[in-house]
Amino acid sequence: MTSTTAQRTRWAILGPGAISRDFLAGLHASRSGMLAAVGSTDPGRAERFAADAGAPFSGSYDEVLARPDIDAVYVGTVHTTHADLAIRALEAGKAVLCEKPASPTAAEVDRILAAAEAADRPFVEAYKNRFGPWADALRQVLADGAVGRPVRVEAAFGFDAGTRSGRLFDPALAGGAILDVGCYPVSLAVEAASASRAVAPDAVVVADAAGELVGGVDGESRALIRFGAVEGALATSIVRDLPSSAVIHCTGGAIELPDAWGGRAESPTTIVVRPAEGEPTVVSVRAVQPMAAEADALSRALAEGRREAPEMPWAHTRAVAAALTAWRSRIVPSAP
C-alpha cells in the first residue's frame, strides 16, 4: 500500500529540466501530490533542483527508485530515455506519469505497457490537453453525439523554435516536430475516432505525408492519417508558427476548438458545437493547471488500484504511438 491512502502521493521527478519545472508547478497546484525526491544522471543538477523545490532527497535514478517512500514518478527526460526510465520505475513498484510521447517507437511503447501490466502499476502518458474540465467537456460533447459521429479532424501544432540547434534538432535525441508537438493533433484524432469505438493500432494508416528535414530531423510536416473510419488532416512544425485551433467534422455538423492545446500553466476553456442546422452552442469551462490535473489523474488510478487513467487509456497510447511511428518513418529516412 502507499501513502495515497492518506490523500498524498509522494512523487519523484526524474530529469530536472525545464518541463520538469513546469510539472513541479502543477504538482504544487495538485490536490494530492507532494514532491519527495529528484533524480538525475547529474547529482549536482538533482541537488540544486531539489533544494529549489524543497524536496528532501536527491540522487541518481537508481537511488531514487530504490526508496520505499516514493509512490509515483514523473519522467521528464528526453524522448529516447523514456522507455528505459519508465520500465525501471515500474519494476521498482512505482506508478509512472511519462511526458509525451511515451517513446519514439510503437515497439518501445509496447515494452512499457507490458512492464506496467507485469508490475500491476499505473502508467499514464502525459498529454496535458487530455486532463481537466475542458478535456472532460470535449469527451462529453463527443459522447452526446449532438452533431453526429466524427469523420475528419483538422488540427495543427507548430511554433518557431528560433534556434536550429539543441534537443529539438538533434537526430540522436529523436528531435523533430512530429514527436515534439505533432503528437498533440494525433492524440486529438485518436480521441475523436475512439468516441464511438476503440481504434486498434493496426487500424492506423498514413495515407499521405510530406515534410521538410532541418538538420536531419523533421522541421515540419503534414499528413493524412486514417484512424479507422476517421481521417486526420494534421500538420506540425518547429520552424514556424501554426494555428492552435482545431475542427472535428462530424456527420451532423462540427466541433470547433478555438484553442486546442492550451499551455503548460493553463488549460483551454472553450468548445463550439456547430450543428449543420440551427445555432451553435458555446461550451465554456474554467481553466485549470493541466499538469496538476495529470498528476491527480495518476494519483486516482494508484489509489483505486487501476493501471490506466480513463483520460489517456493504453489503447489510445498504442494508437498514438502507431501513428507517430508510421508518420515519422515517411519523413525521416533514418527513423526507427
PDB file of C-alpha atoms in Angstrom, residues 21-232:
ATOM      1  CA  ARG A  21       9.914  22.691 -13.517  1.00  0.00           C
ATOM      2  CA  ASP A  22       6.555  23.169 -15.210  1.00  0.00           C
ATOM      3  CA  PHE A  23       5.409  19.854 -13.752  1.00  0.00           C
ATOM      4  CA  LEU A  24       6.610  20.972 -10.335  1.00  0.00           C
ATOM      5  CA  ALA A  25       4.292  23.997 -10.589  1.00  0.00           C
ATOM      6  CA  GLY A  26       1.486  21.597 -11.458  1.00  0.00           C
ATOM      7  CA  LEU A  27       2.367  19.365  -8.523  1.00  0.00           C
ATOM      8  CA  HIS A  28       2.139  22.342  -6.174  1.00  0.00           C
ATOM      9  CA  ALA A  29      -1.341  23.051  -7.583  1.00  0.00           C
ATOM     10  CA  SER A  30      -2.467  19.420  -7.402  1.00  0.00           C
ATOM     11  CA  ARG A  31      -4.937  18.085  -4.874  1.00  0.00           C
ATOM     12  CA  SER A  32      -2.948  15.085  -3.775  1.00  0.00           C
ATOM     13  CA  GLY A  33       0.701  15.343  -4.728  1.00  0.00           C
ATOM     14  CA  MET A  34       3.893  16.291  -2.929  1.00  0.00           C
ATOM     15  CA  LEU A  35       7.483  16.246  -4.173  1.00  0.00           C
ATOM     16  CA  ALA A  36       9.692  13.852  -2.222  1.00  0.00           C
ATOM     17  CA  ALA A  37      12.737  13.340  -4.446  1.00  0.00           C
ATOM     18  CA  VAL A  38      14.560  14.381  -7.611  1.00  0.00           C
ATOM     19  CA  GLY A  39      16.682  12.055  -9.725  1.00  0.00           C
ATOM     20  CA  SER A  40      19.230  12.766 -12.437  1.00  0.00           C
ATOM     21  CA  THR A  41      22.344  11.411 -14.127  1.00  0.00           C
ATOM     22  CA  ASP A  42      23.957  14.610 -12.801  1.00  0.00           C
ATOM     23  CA  PRO A  43      23.864  14.608  -8.964  1.00  0.00           C
ATOM     24  CA  GLY A  44      24.590  18.319  -8.837  1.00  0.00           C
ATOM     25  CA  ARG A  45      21.613  19.208 -11.025  1.00  0.00           C
ATOM     26  CA  ALA A  46      19.349  16.968  -8.986  1.00  0.00           C
ATOM     27  CA  GLU A  47      20.574  18.515  -5.744  1.00  0.00           C
ATOM     28  CA  ARG A  48      20.026  22.080  -6.977  1.00  0.00           C
ATOM     29  CA  PHE A  49      16.544  21.298  -8.304  1.00  0.00           C
ATOM     30  CA  ALA A  50      15.611  19.553  -5.048  1.00  0.00           C
ATOM     31  CA  ALA A  51      16.903  22.445  -2.959  1.00  0.00           C
ATOM     32  CA  ASP A  52      14.921  24.971  -5.002  1.00  0.00           C
ATOM     33  CA  ALA A  53      11.796  22.793  -4.804  1.00  0.00           C
ATOM     34  CA  GLY A  54      12.100  21.868  -1.135  1.00  0.00           C
ATOM     35  CA  ALA A  55      12.400  18.141  -1.870  1.00  0.00           C
ATOM     36  CA  PRO A  56      14.027  16.200   0.989  1.00  0.00           C
ATOM     37  CA  PHE A  57      16.067  13.835  -1.238  1.00  0.00           C
ATOM     38  CA  SER A  58      18.050  13.917  -4.465  1.00  0.00           C
ATOM     39  CA  GLY A  59      20.303  11.381  -6.128  1.00  0.00           C
ATOM     40  CA  SER A  60      20.777   9.088  -9.086  1.00  0.00           C
ATOM     41  CA  TYR A  61      17.840   7.416 -10.800  1.00  0.00           C
ATOM     42  CA  ASP A  62      18.630   4.120  -9.082  1.00  0.00           C
ATOM     43  CA  GLU A  63      18.885   5.770  -5.671  1.00  0.00           C
ATOM     44  CA  VAL A  64      15.544   7.479  -6.106  1.00  0.00           C
ATOM     45  CA  LEU A  65      13.784   4.387  -7.436  1.00  0.00           C
ATOM     46  CA  ALA A  66      15.088   2.262  -4.582  1.00  0.00           C
ATOM     47  CA  ARG A  67      13.380   4.445  -1.984  1.00  0.00           C
ATOM     48  CA  PRO A  68      10.263   2.920  -0.378  1.00  0.00           C
ATOM     49  CA  ASP A  69       8.830   6.389   0.344  1.00  0.00           C
ATOM     50  CA  ILE A  70       8.209   7.142  -3.370  1.00  0.00           C
ATOM     51  CA  ASP A  71       4.785   6.259  -4.778  1.00  0.00           C
ATOM     52  CA  ALA A  72       4.968   7.768  -8.261  1.00  0.00           C
ATOM     53  CA  VAL A  73       7.495   9.214 -10.661  1.00  0.00           C
ATOM     54  CA  TYR A  74       7.261  11.828 -13.386  1.00  0.00           C
ATOM     55  CA  VAL A  75       9.567  11.100 -16.325  1.00  0.00           C
ATOM     56  CA  GLY A  76      10.594  14.444 -17.777  1.00  0.00           C
ATOM     57  CA  THR A  77      13.713  13.453 -19.682  1.00  0.00           C
ATOM     58  CA  VAL A  78      14.419  13.424 -23.440  1.00  0.00           C
ATOM     59  CA  HIS A  79      12.269  11.149 -25.623  1.00  0.00           C
ATOM     60  CA  THR A  80      14.934   8.493 -26.153  1.00  0.00           C
ATOM     61  CA  THR A  81      15.244   7.758 -22.418  1.00  0.00           C
ATOM     62  CA  HIS A  82      11.524   7.496 -21.603  1.00  0.00           C
ATOM     63  CA  ALA A  83      11.147   3.754 -22.118  1.00  0.00           C
ATOM     64  CA  ASP A  84      14.161   2.730 -20.043  1.00  0.00           C
ATOM     65  CA  LEU A  85      13.289   5.008 -17.128  1.00  0.00           C
ATOM     66  CA  ALA A  86       9.585   4.171 -17.179  1.00  0.00           C
ATOM     67  CA  ILE A  87      10.285   0.435 -17.163  1.00  0.00           C
ATOM     68  CA  ARG A  88      12.839   0.756 -14.367  1.00  0.00           C
ATOM     69  CA  ALA A  89      10.362   2.758 -12.311  1.00  0.00           C
ATOM     70  CA  LEU A  90       7.539   0.275 -12.908  1.00  0.00           C
ATOM     71  CA  GLU A  91       9.760  -2.648 -11.991  1.00  0.00           C
ATOM     72  CA  ALA A  92      10.613  -0.781  -8.784  1.00  0.00           C
ATOM     73  CA  GLY A  93       6.895  -0.694  -7.951  1.00  0.00           C
ATOM     74  CA  LYS A  94       6.264   2.962  -8.779  1.00  0.00           C
ATOM     75  CA  ALA A  95       3.355   4.446 -10.709  1.00  0.00           C
ATOM     76  CA  VAL A  96       4.560   6.374 -13.764  1.00  0.00           C
ATOM     77  CA  LEU A  97       3.429   9.603 -15.395  1.00  0.00           C
ATOM     78  CA  CYS A  98       5.559   9.880 -18.531  1.00  0.00           C
ATOM     79  CA  GLU A  99       5.910  13.051 -20.562  1.00  0.00           C
ATOM     80  CA  LYS A 100       4.651  12.651 -24.109  1.00  0.00           C
ATOM     81  CA  PRO A 101       5.443  10.916 -26.336  1.00  0.00           C
ATOM     82  CA  ALA A 102       5.823   7.778 -24.258  1.00  0.00           C
ATOM     83  CA  SER A 103       8.629   6.710 -26.596  1.00  0.00           C
ATOM     84  CA  PRO A 104       9.758   7.403 -30.174  1.00  0.00           C
ATOM     85  CA  THR A 105       8.578   3.997 -31.418  1.00  0.00           C
ATOM     86  CA  ALA A 106       5.498   1.843 -31.049  1.00  0.00           C
ATOM     87  CA  ALA A 107       7.666  -1.171 -30.172  1.00  0.00           C
ATOM     88  CA  GLU A 108       9.128   0.658 -27.169  1.00  0.00           C
ATOM     89  CA  VAL A 109       5.649   1.744 -26.062  1.00  0.00           C
ATOM     90  CA  ASP A 110       4.559  -1.892 -26.097  1.00  0.00           C
ATOM     91  CA  ARG A 111       7.519  -2.729 -23.847  1.00  0.00           C
ATOM     92  CA  ILE A 112       6.490  -0.027 -21.372  1.00  0.00           C
ATOM     93  CA  LEU A 113       2.892  -1.179 -21.197  1.00  0.00           C
ATOM     94  CA  ALA A 114       3.949  -4.805 -20.794  1.00  0.00           C
ATOM     95  CA  ALA A 115       6.081  -3.725 -17.833  1.00  0.00           C
ATOM     96  CA  ALA A 116       3.163  -1.793 -16.325  1.00  0.00           C
ATOM     97  CA  GLU A 117       0.915  -4.826 -16.682  1.00  0.00           C
ATOM     98  CA  ALA A 118       3.514  -7.127 -15.109  1.00  0.00           C
ATOM     99  CA  ALA A 119       4.117  -4.712 -12.223  1.00  0.00           C
ATOM    100  CA  ASP A 120       0.387  -4.019 -11.802  1.00  0.00           C
ATOM    101  CA  ARG A 121       1.111  -0.306 -11.540  1.00  0.00           C
ATOM    102  CA  PRO A 122      -0.418   2.679 -13.359  1.00  0.00           C
ATOM    103  CA  PHE A 123       1.247   4.120 -16.427  1.00  0.00           C
ATOM    104  CA  VAL A 124      -0.131   7.358 -17.882  1.00  0.00           C
ATOM    105  CA  GLU A 125       1.134   9.282 -20.907  1.00  0.00           C
ATOM    106  CA  ALA A 126       1.104  12.984 -20.068  1.00  0.00           C
ATOM    107  CA  TYR A 127      -0.866  14.772 -22.785  1.00  0.00           C
ATOM    108  CA  LYS A 128      -1.866  17.889 -20.870  1.00  0.00           C
ATOM    109  CA  ASN A 129      -4.858  18.608 -23.142  1.00  0.00           C
ATOM    110  CA  ARG A 130      -6.408  15.265 -22.072  1.00  0.00           C
ATOM    111  CA  PHE A 131      -6.919  16.295 -18.442  1.00  0.00           C
ATOM    112  CA  GLY A 132      -9.194  18.736 -16.609  1.00  0.00           C
ATOM    113  CA  PRO A 133     -12.633  20.317 -17.179  1.00  0.00           C
ATOM    114  CA  TRP A 134     -12.091  21.243 -20.837  1.00  0.00           C
ATOM    115  CA  ALA A 135     -10.999  17.732 -21.730  1.00  0.00           C
ATOM    116  CA  ASP A 136     -13.934  16.278 -19.795  1.00  0.00           C
ATOM    117  CA  ALA A 137     -16.302  18.619 -21.652  1.00  0.00           C
ATOM    118  CA  LEU A 138     -14.894  17.612 -25.042  1.00  0.00           C
ATOM    119  CA  ARG A 139     -15.364  13.931 -24.244  1.00  0.00           C
ATOM    120  CA  GLN A 140     -18.937  14.649 -23.177  1.00  0.00           C
ATOM    121  CA  VAL A 141     -19.656  16.539 -26.415  1.00  0.00           C
ATOM    122  CA  LEU A 142     -18.247  13.638 -28.437  1.00  0.00           C
ATOM    123  CA  ALA A 143     -20.268  11.110 -26.426  1.00  0.00           C
ATOM    124  CA  ASP A 144     -23.504  13.112 -26.686  1.00  0.00           C
ATOM    125  CA  GLY A 145     -23.432  12.928 -30.469  1.00  0.00           C
ATOM    126  CA  ALA A 146     -25.354  16.186 -30.923  1.00  0.00           C
ATOM    127  CA  VAL A 147     -23.569  16.754 -34.257  1.00  0.00           C
ATOM    128  CA  GLY A 148     -23.272  13.085 -35.180  1.00  0.00           C
ATOM    129  CA  ARG A 149     -20.178  10.951 -35.288  1.00  0.00           C
ATOM    130  CA  PRO A 150     -16.686  12.278 -36.112  1.00  0.00           C
ATOM    131  CA  VAL A 151     -15.438  11.747 -39.668  1.00  0.00           C
ATOM    132  CA  ARG A 152     -12.478  14.137 -40.061  1.00  0.00           C
ATOM    133  CA  VAL A 153     -10.130  16.021 -37.736  1.00  0.00           C
ATOM    134  CA  GLU A 154      -8.233  19.079 -38.960  1.00  0.00           C
ATOM    135  CA  ALA A 155      -5.552  20.087 -36.478  1.00  0.00           C
ATOM    136  CA  ALA A 156      -2.090  21.592 -36.323  1.00  0.00           C
ATOM    137  CA  PHE A 157       0.502  22.421 -33.702  1.00  0.00           C
ATOM    138  CA  GLY A 158       3.587  24.386 -34.666  1.00  0.00           C
ATOM    139  CA  PHE A 159       5.958  27.048 -33.398  1.00  0.00           C
ATOM    140  CA  ASP A 160       9.199  28.674 -34.438  1.00  0.00           C
ATOM    141  CA  ALA A 161      11.926  27.407 -32.130  1.00  0.00           C
ATOM    142  CA  GLY A 162      14.189  30.263 -33.203  1.00  0.00           C
ATOM    143  CA  THR A 163      17.451  28.395 -32.876  1.00  0.00           C
ATOM    144  CA  ARG A 164      18.166  25.442 -35.128  1.00  0.00           C
ATOM    145  CA  SER A 165      20.213  23.544 -32.571  1.00  0.00           C
ATOM    146  CA  GLY A 166      19.699  21.699 -29.284  1.00  0.00           C
ATOM    147  CA  ARG A 167      17.418  18.797 -28.404  1.00  0.00           C
ATOM    148  CA  LEU A 168      14.697  19.645 -30.910  1.00  0.00           C
ATOM    149  CA  PHE A 169      17.134  19.454 -33.840  1.00  0.00           C
ATOM    150  CA  ASP A 170      19.230  16.506 -32.651  1.00  0.00           C
ATOM    151  CA  PRO A 171      18.510  13.249 -34.543  1.00  0.00           C
ATOM    152  CA  ALA A 172      20.227  11.226 -31.789  1.00  0.00           C
ATOM    153  CA  LEU A 173      17.646  12.516 -29.285  1.00  0.00           C
ATOM    154  CA  ALA A 174      14.660  11.846 -31.587  1.00  0.00           C
ATOM    155  CA  GLY A 175      14.198  15.538 -32.220  1.00  0.00           C
ATOM    156  CA  GLY A 176      11.765  16.968 -34.732  1.00  0.00           C
ATOM    157  CA  ALA A 177       8.273  18.372 -34.923  1.00  0.00           C
ATOM    158  CA  ILE A 178       6.274  15.142 -35.168  1.00  0.00           C
ATOM    159  CA  LEU A 179       7.298  13.746 -31.801  1.00  0.00           C
ATOM    160  CA  ASP A 180       7.545  17.083 -30.013  1.00  0.00           C
ATOM    161  CA  VAL A 181       4.229  18.713 -30.948  1.00  0.00           C
ATOM    162  CA  GLY A 182       2.726  16.773 -33.862  1.00  0.00           C
ATOM    163  CA  CYS A 183       1.768  14.180 -31.290  1.00  0.00           C
ATOM    164  CA  TYR A 184      -0.952  16.516 -29.969  1.00  0.00           C
ATOM    165  CA  PRO A 185      -3.019  16.592 -33.196  1.00  0.00           C
ATOM    166  CA  VAL A 186      -2.538  12.817 -33.431  1.00  0.00           C
ATOM    167  CA  SER A 187      -3.810  12.381 -29.878  1.00  0.00           C
ATOM    168  CA  LEU A 188      -6.871  14.522 -30.659  1.00  0.00           C
ATOM    169  CA  ALA A 189      -7.633  12.477 -33.773  1.00  0.00           C
ATOM    170  CA  VAL A 190      -7.345   9.243 -31.788  1.00  0.00           C
ATOM    171  CA  GLU A 191      -9.747  10.582 -29.182  1.00  0.00           C
ATOM    172  CA  ALA A 192     -12.257  11.666 -31.819  1.00  0.00           C
ATOM    173  CA  ALA A 193     -12.028   8.304 -33.583  1.00  0.00           C
ATOM    174  CA  SER A 194     -12.473   6.478 -30.288  1.00  0.00           C
ATOM    175  CA  ALA A 195     -15.655   8.344 -29.389  1.00  0.00           C
ATOM    176  CA  SER A 196     -17.786   5.507 -30.736  1.00  0.00           C
ATOM    177  CA  ARG A 197     -15.356   2.582 -30.737  1.00  0.00           C
ATOM    178  CA  ALA A 198     -11.765   1.757 -29.879  1.00  0.00           C
ATOM    179  CA  VAL A 199      -9.088   2.352 -32.514  1.00  0.00           C
ATOM    180  CA  ALA A 200      -6.611  -0.505 -32.749  1.00  0.00           C
ATOM    181  CA  PRO A 201      -3.031   0.281 -33.780  1.00  0.00           C
ATOM    182  CA  ASP A 202      -3.439  -1.825 -36.931  1.00  0.00           C
ATOM    183  CA  ALA A 203      -6.349   0.430 -37.968  1.00  0.00           C
ATOM    184  CA  VAL A 204      -3.983   3.432 -38.167  1.00  0.00           C
ATOM    185  CA  VAL A 205      -2.848   4.111 -41.744  1.00  0.00           C
ATOM    186  CA  VAL A 206      -0.742   7.020 -43.018  1.00  0.00           C
ATOM    187  CA  ALA A 207      -2.353   7.702 -46.386  1.00  0.00           C
ATOM    188  CA  ASP A 208      -0.099  10.611 -47.336  1.00  0.00           C
ATOM    189  CA  ALA A 209       2.734  12.578 -45.766  1.00  0.00           C
ATOM    190  CA  ALA A 210       5.163  15.315 -46.768  1.00  0.00           C
ATOM    191  CA  GLY A 211       7.680  17.357 -44.884  1.00  0.00           C
ATOM    192  CA  GLU A 212      10.965  19.217 -44.722  1.00  0.00           C
ATOM    193  CA  LEU A 213      14.100  17.988 -42.999  1.00  0.00           C
ATOM    194  CA  VAL A 214      16.066  20.522 -40.983  1.00  0.00           C
ATOM    195  CA  GLY A 215      19.389  19.300 -39.656  1.00  0.00           C
ATOM    196  CA  GLY A 216      18.351  15.687 -40.080  1.00  0.00           C
ATOM    197  CA  VAL A 217      15.034  15.950 -38.235  1.00  0.00           C
ATOM    198  CA  ASP A 218      11.510  16.722 -39.395  1.00  0.00           C
ATOM    199  CA  GLY A 219      11.350  20.507 -39.150  1.00  0.00           C
ATOM    200  CA  GLU A 220       7.772  20.476 -40.351  1.00  0.00           C
ATOM    201  CA  SER A 221       5.335  18.019 -41.828  1.00  0.00           C
ATOM    202  CA  ARG A 222       1.772  17.434 -42.953  1.00  0.00           C
ATOM    203  CA  ALA A 223      -0.011  14.110 -43.105  1.00  0.00           C
ATOM    204  CA  LEU A 224      -3.328  12.497 -43.860  1.00  0.00           C
ATOM    205  CA  ILE A 225      -3.749   9.675 -41.367  1.00  0.00           C
ATOM    206  CA  ARG A 226      -6.729   7.332 -41.148  1.00  0.00           C
ATOM    207  CA  PHE A 227      -7.803   6.164 -37.722  1.00  0.00           C
ATOM    208  CA  GLY A 228     -10.353   3.553 -38.656  1.00  0.00           C
ATOM    209  CA  ALA A 229     -13.337   5.467 -40.096  1.00  0.00           C
ATOM    210  CA  VAL A 230     -11.958   8.885 -39.088  1.00  0.00           C
ATOM    211  CA  GLU A 231      -9.285  10.705 -41.065  1.00  0.00           C
ATOM    212  CA  GLY A 232      -6.927  13.279 -39.645  1.00  0.00           C
TER     213      GLY A 232
END
